[in-house]
Each structure stands twice: as C-alpha cells, then as structure tokens.
PDB file of N, CA and C in Angstrom:
ATOM      1  N   MET A 115      92.578 101.481  79.330  1.00  0.00           N
ATOM      2  CA  MET A 115      91.572 101.111  80.434  1.00  0.00           C
ATOM      3  C   MET A 115      90.845 102.380  80.842  1.00  0.00           C
ATOM      4  N   THR A 116      89.684 102.141  81.339  1.00  0.00           N
ATOM      5  CA  THR A 116      88.931 103.187  81.954  1.00  0.00           C
ATOM      6  C   THR A 116      89.417 103.267  83.440  1.00  0.00           C
ATOM      7  N   TYR A 117      89.046 104.330  84.176  1.00  0.00           N
ATOM      8  CA  TYR A 117      89.430 104.433  85.610  1.00  0.00           C
ATOM      9  C   TYR A 117      88.961 103.254  86.428  1.00  0.00           C
ATOM     10  N   LYS A 118      87.584 102.888  86.221  1.00  0.00           N
ATOM     11  CA  LYS A 118      87.191 101.611  86.951  1.00  0.00           C
ATOM     12  C   LYS A 118      87.856 100.412  86.553  1.00  0.00           C
ATOM     13  N   GLU A 119      88.118 100.251  85.377  1.00  0.00           N
ATOM     14  CA  GLU A 119      88.897  98.955  84.880  1.00  0.00           C
ATOM     15  C   GLU A 119      90.257  99.042  85.491  1.00  0.00           C
ATOM     16  N   ALA A 120      91.030 100.143  85.509  1.00  0.00           N
ATOM     17  CA  ALA A 120      92.348 100.139  86.077  1.00  0.00           C
ATOM     18  C   ALA A 120      92.275  99.878  87.643  1.00  0.00           C
ATOM     19  N   GLN A 121      91.301 100.433  88.285  1.00  0.00           N
ATOM     20  CA  GLN A 121      91.189 100.317  89.724  1.00  0.00           C
ATOM     21  C   GLN A 121      90.845  98.700  90.014  1.00  0.00           C
ATOM     22  N   SER A 122      90.045  98.095  89.201  1.00  0.00           N
ATOM     23  CA  SER A 122      89.772  96.777  89.514  1.00  0.00           C
ATOM     24  C   SER A 122      91.056  95.888  89.148  1.00  0.00           C
ATOM     25  N   TYR A 123      91.683  96.108  88.175  1.00  0.00           N
ATOM     26  CA  TYR A 123      92.906  95.372  87.827  1.00  0.00           C
ATOM     27  C   TYR A 123      93.916  95.472  88.820  1.00  0.00           C
ATOM     28  N   LEU A 124      94.138  96.812  89.395  1.00  0.00           N
ATOM     29  CA  LEU A 124      95.110  97.006  90.403  1.00  0.00           C
ATOM     30  C   LEU A 124      94.730  96.183  91.665  1.00  0.00           C
ATOM     31  N   ASN A 125      93.417  96.324  92.046  1.00  0.00           N
ATOM     32  CA  ASN A 125      92.986  95.409  93.183  1.00  0.00           C
ATOM     33  C   ASN A 125      93.221  93.945  92.986  1.00  0.00           C
ATOM     34  N   ARG A 126      93.047  93.467  91.751  1.00  0.00           N
ATOM     35  CA  ARG A 126      93.227  92.037  91.348  1.00  0.00           C
ATOM     36  C   ARG A 126      94.653  91.639  91.530  1.00  0.00           C
ATOM     37  N   ILE A 127      95.719  92.375  91.035  1.00  0.00           N
ATOM     38  CA  ILE A 127      96.994  92.006  91.038  1.00  0.00           C
ATOM     39  C   ILE A 127      97.818  92.393  92.228  1.00  0.00           C
ATOM     40  N   LYS A 128      97.321  93.372  93.021  1.00  0.00           N
ATOM     41  CA  LYS A 128      98.203  93.893  94.128  1.00  0.00           C
ATOM     42  C   LYS A 128      98.749  92.885  95.148  1.00  0.00           C
ATOM     43  N   GLU A 129      98.008  91.905  95.434  1.00  0.00           N
ATOM     44  CA  GLU A 129      98.417  90.790  96.282  1.00  0.00           C
ATOM     45  C   GLU A 129      99.763  90.016  95.755  1.00  0.00           C
ATOM     46  N   PHE A 130      99.632  89.801  94.526  1.00  0.00           N
ATOM     47  CA  PHE A 130     100.783  89.097  93.804  1.00  0.00           C
ATOM     48  C   PHE A 130     101.892  89.940  93.303  1.00  0.00           C
ATOM     49  N   ALA A 131     101.624  91.098  92.967  1.00  0.00           N
ATOM     50  CA  ALA A 131     102.588  92.005  92.271  1.00  0.00           C
ATOM     51  C   ALA A 131     103.525  92.756  93.212  1.00  0.00           C
ATOM     52  N   ILE A 132     102.985  93.196  94.359  1.00  0.00           N
ATOM     53  CA  ILE A 132     103.876  93.880  95.320  1.00  0.00           C
ATOM     54  C   ILE A 132     104.864  92.875  96.003  1.00  0.00           C
ATOM     55  N   GLY A 133     106.103  93.255  95.781  1.00  0.00           N
ATOM     56  CA  GLY A 133     107.183  92.378  96.224  1.00  0.00           C
ATOM     57  C   GLY A 133     107.706  91.510  95.144  1.00  0.00           C
ATOM     58  N   ALA A 134     107.029  91.371  94.131  1.00  0.00           N
ATOM     59  CA  ALA A 134     107.506  90.632  92.958  1.00  0.00           C
ATOM     60  C   ALA A 134     108.631  91.285  92.119  1.00  0.00           C
ATOM     61  N   SER A 135     109.437  90.486  91.584  1.00  0.00           N
ATOM     62  CA  SER A 135     110.402  91.000  90.679  1.00  0.00           C
ATOM     63  C   SER A 135     109.920  91.163  89.258  1.00  0.00           C
ATOM     64  N   VAL A 136     109.835  92.320  88.696  1.00  0.00           N
ATOM     65  CA  VAL A 136     109.315  92.468  87.179  1.00  0.00           C
ATOM     66  C   VAL A 136     110.462  93.188  86.612  1.00  0.00           C
ATOM     67  N   ARG A 137     111.000  92.530  85.561  1.00  0.00           N
ATOM     68  CA  ARG A 137     112.140  93.043  84.807  1.00  0.00           C
ATOM     69  C   ARG A 137     113.297  93.543  85.683  1.00  0.00           C
ATOM     70  N   GLY A 138     113.667  92.662  86.606  1.00  0.00           N
ATOM     71  CA  GLY A 138     114.658  93.034  87.495  1.00  0.00           C
ATOM     72  C   GLY A 138     114.515  94.023  88.569  1.00  0.00           C
ATOM     73  N   ARG A 139     113.241  94.429  88.834  1.00  0.00           N
ATOM     74  CA  ARG A 139     112.941  95.479  89.766  1.00  0.00           C
ATOM     75  C   ARG A 139     111.858  94.901  90.668  1.00  0.00           C
ATOM     76  N   ILE A 140     112.111  95.177  91.938  1.00  0.00           N
ATOM     77  CA  ILE A 140     111.166  94.710  92.996  1.00  0.00           C
ATOM     78  C   ILE A 140     110.048  95.734  93.122  1.00  0.00           C
ATOM     79  N   ILE A 141     108.759  95.362  92.798  1.00  0.00           N
ATOM     80  CA  ILE A 141     107.703  96.256  92.835  1.00  0.00           C
ATOM     81  C   ILE A 141     107.176  96.610  94.272  1.00  0.00           C
ATOM     82  N   GLU A 142     107.317  97.798  94.628  1.00  0.00           N
ATOM     83  CA  GLU A 142     107.019  98.271  96.024  1.00  0.00           C
ATOM     84  C   GLU A 142     105.558  98.719  96.181  1.00  0.00           C
ATOM     85  N   HIS A 143     105.020  99.356  95.156  1.00  0.00           N
ATOM     86  CA  HIS A 143     103.533  99.676  95.215  1.00  0.00           C
ATOM     87  C   HIS A 143     103.110  99.714  93.782  1.00  0.00           C
ATOM     88  N   LEU A 144     101.723  99.916  93.537  1.00  0.00           N
ATOM     89  CA  LEU A 144     101.249 100.144  92.352  1.00  0.00           C
ATOM     90  C   LEU A 144     100.611 101.528  92.210  1.00  0.00           C
ATOM     91  N   SER A 145     100.534 101.947  91.020  1.00  0.00           N
ATOM     92  CA  SER A 145      99.918 103.260  90.690  1.00  0.00           C
ATOM     93  C   SER A 145      99.123 103.254  89.442  1.00  0.00           C
ATOM     94  N   ILE A 146      98.163 104.197  89.255  1.00  0.00           N
ATOM     95  CA  ILE A 146      97.468 104.428  88.029  1.00  0.00           C
ATOM     96  C   ILE A 146      97.846 105.610  87.424  1.00  0.00           C
ATOM     97  N   GLY A 147      97.987 105.594  86.093  1.00  0.00           N
ATOM     98  CA  GLY A 147      98.391 106.807  85.289  1.00  0.00           C
ATOM     99  C   GLY A 147      98.128 106.642  83.924  1.00  0.00           C
ATOM    100  N   PRO A 148      98.327 107.731  83.123  1.00  0.00           N
ATOM    101  CA  PRO A 148      98.114 107.609  81.736  1.00  0.00           C
ATOM    102  C   PRO A 148      98.870 106.663  80.973  1.00  0.00           C
ATOM    103  N   THR A 149      98.351 105.911  79.985  1.00  0.00           N
ATOM    104  CA  THR A 149      98.939 104.918  79.171  1.00  0.00           C
ATOM    105  C   THR A 149      99.924 105.641  78.281  1.00  0.00           C
ATOM    106  N   ASP A 150      99.478 106.750  77.802  1.00  0.00           N
ATOM    107  CA  ASP A 150     100.520 107.477  77.020  1.00  0.00           C
ATOM    108  C   ASP A 150     101.529 108.311  77.788  1.00  0.00           C
ATOM    109  N   TRP A 151     102.897 107.868  77.779  1.00  0.00           N
ATOM    110  CA  TRP A 151     103.913 108.285  78.691  1.00  0.00           C
ATOM    111  C   TRP A 151     104.034 109.804  78.465  1.00  0.00           C
ATOM    112  N   GLU A 152     103.804 110.318  77.306  1.00  0.00           N
ATOM    113  CA  GLU A 152     103.872 111.668  76.954  1.00  0.00           C
ATOM    114  C   GLU A 152     103.010 112.617  77.790  1.00  0.00           C
ATOM    115  N   GLU A 153     101.900 111.960  78.324  1.00  0.00           N
ATOM    116  CA  GLU A 153     100.891 112.826  78.999  1.00  0.00           C
ATOM    117  C   GLU A 153     101.237 112.669  80.549  1.00  0.00           C
ATOM    118  N   MET A 154     102.265 111.944  80.958  1.00  0.00           N
ATOM    119  CA  MET A 154     102.476 111.760  82.403  1.00  0.00           C
ATOM    120  C   MET A 154     102.817 113.105  83.081  1.00  0.00           C
ATOM    121  N   THR A 155     103.581 113.900  82.598  1.00  0.00           N
ATOM    122  CA  THR A 155     103.906 115.090  83.276  1.00  0.00           C
ATOM    123  C   THR A 155     102.718 116.054  83.524  1.00  0.00           C
ATOM    124  N   GLY A 156     101.826 116.134  82.422  1.00  0.00           N
ATOM    125  CA  GLY A 156     100.616 116.895  82.619  1.00  0.00           C
ATOM    126  C   GLY A 156      99.700 116.152  83.729  1.00  0.00           C
ATOM    127  N   PHE A 157      99.677 114.849  83.723  1.00  0.00           N
ATOM    128  CA  PHE A 157      98.870 114.140  84.742  1.00  0.00           C
ATOM    129  C   PHE A 157      99.429 114.405  86.090  1.00  0.00           C
ATOM    130  N   MET A 158     100.692 114.333  86.288  1.00  0.00           N
ATOM    131  CA  MET A 158     101.386 114.607  87.568  1.00  0.00           C
ATOM    132  C   MET A 158     101.058 115.969  88.132  1.00  0.00           C
ATOM    133  N   ASN A 159     101.099 117.013  87.206  1.00  0.00           N
ATOM    134  CA  ASN A 159     100.803 118.368  87.749  1.00  0.00           C
ATOM    135  C   ASN A 159      99.320 118.315  88.115  1.00  0.00           C
ATOM    136  N   LEU A 160      98.396 117.846  87.299  1.00  0.00           N
ATOM    137  CA  LEU A 160      97.090 117.836  87.678  1.00  0.00           C
ATOM    138  C   LEU A 160      96.749 117.169  89.012  1.00  0.00           C
ATOM    139  N   ARG A 161      97.410 116.063  89.141  1.00  0.00           N
ATOM    140  CA  ARG A 161      97.400 115.325  90.467  1.00  0.00           C
ATOM    141  C   ARG A 161      97.817 116.271  91.647  1.00  0.00           C
ATOM    142  N   ILE A 162      98.822 116.944  91.449  1.00  0.00           N
ATOM    143  CA  ILE A 162      99.232 117.916  92.584  1.00  0.00           C
ATOM    144  C   ILE A 162      98.281 118.928  92.835  1.00  0.00           C
ATOM    145  N   ARG A 163      97.628 119.497  91.809  1.00  0.00           N
ATOM    146  CA  ARG A 163      96.685 120.524  91.951  1.00  0.00           C
ATOM    147  C   ARG A 163      95.357 120.040  92.433  1.00  0.00           C
ATOM    148  N   LYS A 164      94.792 118.935  92.002  1.00  0.00           N
ATOM    149  CA  LYS A 164      93.430 118.462  92.280  1.00  0.00           C
ATOM    150  C   LYS A 164      93.326 117.161  93.188  1.00  0.00           C
ATOM    151  N   GLY A 165      94.560 116.532  93.280  1.00  0.00           N
ATOM    152  CA  GLY A 165      94.484 115.158  94.045  1.00  0.00           C
ATOM    153  C   GLY A 165      94.490 114.020  93.096  1.00  0.00           C
ATOM    154  N   GLU A 166      94.904 112.905  93.473  1.00  0.00           N
ATOM    155  CA  GLU A 166      95.047 111.708  92.576  1.00  0.00           C
ATOM    156  C   GLU A 166      93.662 111.279  91.974  1.00  0.00           C
ATOM    157  N   GLU A 167      92.666 111.075  92.833  1.00  0.00           N
ATOM    158  CA  GLU A 167      91.426 110.495  92.375  1.00  0.00           C
ATOM    159  C   GLU A 167      90.753 111.525  91.391  1.00  0.00           C
ATOM    160  N   ALA A 168      90.828 112.750  91.673  1.00  0.00           N
ATOM    161  CA  ALA A 168      90.137 113.732  90.762  1.00  0.00           C
ATOM    162  C   ALA A 168      90.945 113.901  89.432  1.00  0.00           C
ATOM    163  N   ALA A 169      92.202 113.724  89.401  1.00  0.00           N
ATOM    164  CA  ALA A 169      93.021 113.731  88.188  1.00  0.00           C
ATOM    165  C   ALA A 169      92.695 112.492  87.328  1.00  0.00           C
ATOM    166  N   LEU A 170      92.588 111.312  87.991  1.00  0.00           N
ATOM    167  CA  LEU A 170      92.300 110.037  87.225  1.00  0.00           C
ATOM    168  C   LEU A 170      90.799 110.137  86.695  1.00  0.00           C
ATOM    169  N   MET A 171      89.929 110.740  87.401  1.00  0.00           N
ATOM    170  CA  MET A 171      88.555 110.760  86.936  1.00  0.00           C
ATOM    171  C   MET A 171      88.513 111.919  85.848  1.00  0.00           C
ATOM    172  N   GLU A 172      89.204 112.882  85.886  1.00  0.00           N
ATOM    173  CA  GLU A 172      89.307 113.803  84.777  1.00  0.00           C
ATOM    174  C   GLU A 172      89.880 113.161  83.475  1.00  0.00           C
ATOM    175  N   TYR A 173      90.987 112.486  83.639  1.00  0.00           N
ATOM    176  CA  TYR A 173      91.513 111.791  82.489  1.00  0.00           C
ATOM    177  C   TYR A 173      90.575 110.665  81.848  1.00  0.00           C
ATOM    178  N   ASP A 174      89.855 110.079  82.725  1.00  0.00           N
ATOM    179  CA  ASP A 174      88.917 109.148  82.297  1.00  0.00           C
ATOM    180  C   ASP A 174      87.710 109.770  81.601  1.00  0.00           C
ATOM    181  N   SER A 175      87.319 110.991  81.985  1.00  0.00           N
ATOM    182  CA  SER A 175      86.183 111.752  81.405  1.00  0.00           C
ATOM    183  C   SER A 175      86.483 112.222  80.018  1.00  0.00           C
ATOM    184  N   LEU A 176      87.813 112.514  79.826  1.00  0.00           N
ATOM    185  CA  LEU A 176      88.352 112.902  78.598  1.00  0.00           C
ATOM    186  C   LEU A 176      88.541 111.813  77.601  1.00  0.00           C
ATOM    187  N   GLY A 177      88.186 110.610  78.052  1.00  0.00           N
ATOM    188  CA  GLY A 177      88.497 109.370  77.144  1.00  0.00           C
ATOM    189  C   GLY A 177      89.803 108.879  77.016  1.00  0.00           C
ATOM    190  N   LYS A 178      90.697 109.316  77.928  1.00  0.00           N
ATOM    191  CA  LYS A 178      92.191 108.987  77.756  1.00  0.00           C
ATOM    192  C   LYS A 178      92.355 107.607  78.492  1.00  0.00           C
ATOM    193  N   SER A 179      93.150 106.799  77.979  1.00  0.00           N
ATOM    194  CA  SER A 179      93.384 105.425  78.473  1.00  0.00           C
ATOM    195  C   SER A 179      94.275 105.509  79.695  1.00  0.00           C
ATOM    196  N   LEU A 180      94.076 104.737  80.619  1.00  0.00           N
ATOM    197  CA  LEU A 180      94.865 104.674  81.952  1.00  0.00           C
ATOM    198  C   LEU A 180      95.470 103.314  82.084  1.00  0.00           C
ATOM    199  N   SER A 181      96.582 103.274  82.596  1.00  0.00           N
ATOM    200  CA  SER A 181      97.332 101.906  82.922  1.00  0.00           C
ATOM    201  C   SER A 181      97.757 101.823  84.329  1.00  0.00           C
ATOM    202  N   VAL A 182      98.180 100.553  84.726  1.00  0.00           N
ATOM    203  CA  VAL A 182      98.616 100.342  86.111  1.00  0.00           C
ATOM    204  C   VAL A 182     100.099 100.192  85.972  1.00  0.00           C
ATOM    205  N   TYR A 183     100.814 100.908  86.849  1.00  0.00           N
ATOM    206  CA  TYR A 183     102.281 100.864  86.813  1.00  0.00           C
ATOM    207  C   TYR A 183     102.767 100.272  88.184  1.00  0.00           C
ATOM    208  N   GLY A 184     103.803  99.521  87.997  1.00  0.00           N
ATOM    209  CA  GLY A 184     104.427  98.961  89.301  1.00  0.00           C
ATOM    210  C   GLY A 184     105.601  99.829  89.495  1.00  0.00           C
ATOM    211  N   VAL A 185     105.732 100.289  90.807  1.00  0.00           N
ATOM    212  CA  VAL A 185     106.704 101.296  91.112  1.00  0.00           C
ATOM    213  C   VAL A 185     107.801 100.715  91.944  1.00  0.00           C
ATOM    214  N   SER A 186     109.070 100.897  91.548  1.00  0.00           N
ATOM    215  CA  SER A 186     110.211 100.512  92.385  1.00  0.00           C
ATOM    216  C   SER A 186     111.021 101.758  92.650  1.00  0.00           C
ATOM    217  N   VAL A 187     111.599 101.731  93.841  1.00  0.00           N
ATOM    218  CA  VAL A 187     112.333 102.824  94.395  1.00  0.00           C
ATOM    219  C   VAL A 187     113.654 102.500  94.521  1.00  0.00           C
ATOM    220  N   LYS A 188     114.805 103.241  93.850  1.00  0.00           N
ATOM    221  CA  LYS A 188     116.108 102.903  94.063  1.00  0.00           C
ATOM    222  C   LYS A 188     116.712 104.170  94.780  1.00  0.00           C
ATOM    223  N   ASP A 189     117.675 103.729  95.695  1.00  0.00           N
ATOM    224  CA  ASP A 189     118.269 104.958  96.406  1.00  0.00           C
ATOM    225  C   ASP A 189     119.620 105.169  95.816  1.00  0.00           C
ATOM    226  N   SER A 190     119.770 106.249  95.035  1.00  0.00           N
ATOM    227  CA  SER A 190     121.020 106.536  94.465  1.00  0.00           C
ATOM    228  C   SER A 190     121.843 107.572  95.257  1.00  0.00           C
ATOM    229  N   GLY A 191     122.509 107.056  96.269  1.00  0.00           N
ATOM    230  CA  GLY A 191     123.409 108.003  96.995  1.00  0.00           C
ATOM    231  C   GLY A 191     122.359 108.987  97.882  1.00  0.00           C
ATOM    232  N   GLY A 192     121.333 108.517  98.457  1.00  0.00           N
ATOM    233  CA  GLY A 192     120.459 109.328  99.297  1.00  0.00           C
ATOM    234  C   GLY A 192     119.357 109.989  98.514  1.00  0.00           C
ATOM    235  N   ILE A 193     119.375 109.888  97.210  1.00  0.00           N
ATOM    236  CA  ILE A 193     118.306 110.483  96.362  1.00  0.00           C
ATOM    237  C   ILE A 193     117.448 109.435  95.706  1.00  0.00           C
ATOM    238  N   PRO A 194     116.131 109.377  96.197  1.00  0.00           N
ATOM    239  CA  PRO A 194     115.396 108.115  95.732  1.00  0.00           C
ATOM    240  C   PRO A 194     115.002 108.432  94.131  1.00  0.00           C
ATOM    241  N   HIS A 195     115.034 107.391  93.464  1.00  0.00           N
ATOM    242  CA  HIS A 195     114.697 107.307  92.082  1.00  0.00           C
ATOM    243  C   HIS A 195     113.618 106.360  91.837  1.00  0.00           C
ATOM    244  N   TRP A 196     112.434 106.852  91.364  1.00  0.00           N
ATOM    245  CA  TRP A 196     111.373 105.971  91.092  1.00  0.00           C
ATOM    246  C   TRP A 196     111.476 105.440  89.732  1.00  0.00           C
ATOM    247  N   GLU A 197     111.267 104.177  89.474  1.00  0.00           N
ATOM    248  CA  GLU A 197     111.277 103.418  88.234  1.00  0.00           C
ATOM    249  C   GLU A 197     109.832 102.738  88.155  1.00  0.00           C
ATOM    250  N   MET A 198     109.224 103.221  86.971  1.00  0.00           N
ATOM    251  CA  MET A 198     107.868 102.602  86.818  1.00  0.00           C
ATOM    252  C   MET A 198     107.782 101.696  85.645  1.00  0.00           C
ATOM    253  N   THR A 199     107.147 100.575  85.859  1.00  0.00           N
ATOM    254  CA  THR A 199     107.049  99.554  84.890  1.00  0.00           C
ATOM    255  C   THR A 199     105.601  99.260  84.679  1.00  0.00           C
ATOM    256  N   ILE A 200     105.101  99.401  83.283  1.00  0.00           N
ATOM    257  CA  ILE A 200     103.667  99.145  82.977  1.00  0.00           C
ATOM    258  C   ILE A 200     103.269  97.774  83.293  1.00  0.00           C
ATOM    259  N   MET A 201     102.146  97.515  83.992  1.00  0.00           N
ATOM    260  CA  MET A 201     101.855  96.254  84.369  1.00  0.00           C
ATOM    261  C   MET A 201     100.512  95.631  83.729  1.00  0.00           C
ATOM    262  N   ASP A 202     100.072  96.440  82.741  1.00  0.00           N
ATOM    263  CA  ASP A 202      98.816  95.950  82.035  1.00  0.00           C
ATOM    264  C   ASP A 202      98.675  94.547  81.601  1.00  0.00           C
ATOM    265  N   SER A 203      99.815  94.032  81.128  1.00  0.00           N
ATOM    266  CA  SER A 203      99.546  92.687  80.649  1.00  0.00           C
ATOM    267  C   SER A 203     100.321  91.683  81.651  1.00  0.00           C
ATOM    268  N   TRP A 204     100.677  92.015  82.906  1.00  0.00           N
ATOM    269  CA  TRP A 204     101.209  91.321  83.792  1.00  0.00           C
ATOM    270  C   TRP A 204     100.529  90.070  84.175  1.00  0.00           C
ATOM    271  N   GLU A 205      99.260  90.178  84.442  1.00  0.00           N
ATOM    272  CA  GLU A 205      98.304  89.108  84.843  1.00  0.00           C
ATOM    273  C   GLU A 205      98.215  88.011  83.709  1.00  0.00           C
ATOM    274  N   LEU A 206      98.175  88.461  82.591  1.00  0.00           N
ATOM    275  CA  LEU A 206      98.293  87.533  81.457  1.00  0.00           C
ATOM    276  C   LEU A 206      99.613  86.774  81.325  1.00  0.00           C
ATOM    277  N   THR A 207     100.699  87.421  81.597  1.00  0.00           N
ATOM    278  CA  THR A 207     101.963  86.862  81.574  1.00  0.00           C
ATOM    279  C   THR A 207     102.101  85.819  82.706  1.00  0.00           C
ATOM    280  N   LEU A 208     101.482  86.046  83.781  1.00  0.00           N
ATOM    281  CA  LEU A 208     101.576  85.015  84.851  1.00  0.00           C
ATOM    282  C   LEU A 208     100.754  83.755  84.492  1.00  0.00           C
ATOM    283  N   THR A 209      99.712  83.876  83.876  1.00  0.00           N
ATOM    284  CA  THR A 209      98.795  82.622  83.472  1.00  0.00           C
ATOM    285  C   THR A 209      99.366  81.814  82.377  1.00  0.00           C
ATOM    286  N   ASN A 210     100.193  82.481  81.603  1.00  0.00           N
ATOM    287  CA  ASN A 210     100.859  81.601  80.496  1.00  0.00           C
ATOM    288  C   ASN A 210     102.036  80.876  80.824  1.00  0.00           C
TER     289      ASN A 210
END
C-alpha cells in the first residue's frame, strides 16, 4: 500500500480493530510500517531520526509498500513486549 492508502485503511478499521482479539492478541493500537519485515529495523531508525510521518513519506517516495499493523503489548515481568500483527487483510476477513 502507499502511505495514503495505509492511512485510509487504518482510519477505516481503527474503530473495530482496537480492542479486538486477533490471533489471540488484544489489539491496543494500530501502526503503519514497511510490509517487508526485513526493512523494519531501518524504518524504525529512520523514524527515530526524522519522525514517524517523515519516515513513512520517505518509504512511500521510494516506492516501498507499507502495511497496517495491530500492536499488542505484553508485560513480561515488568518489561513490555510489543507484538505486531499485520492487519492488511483484516477488513476482508471480517466481511467473509
């Protein structure tokens, strides 16, 4: 997805996705990131340096695909652990 498509999709599903159980995880918030998981570290570093919106726009301008992720946070003995679930086909799953 492009940045605008991912933003639109996130806005469409957030009302239904936040608080929902997806693959046994309760979605606490939604986030946009690279579809290719191998690029996530580079994206996160870029996001720290330039901010989230600038990083997303840069990835979009490079023609890289973006996805919407559902984020669940587990507390493992006082250390939060983020679990991310790709939500790109979640809306389609709900309608079937």
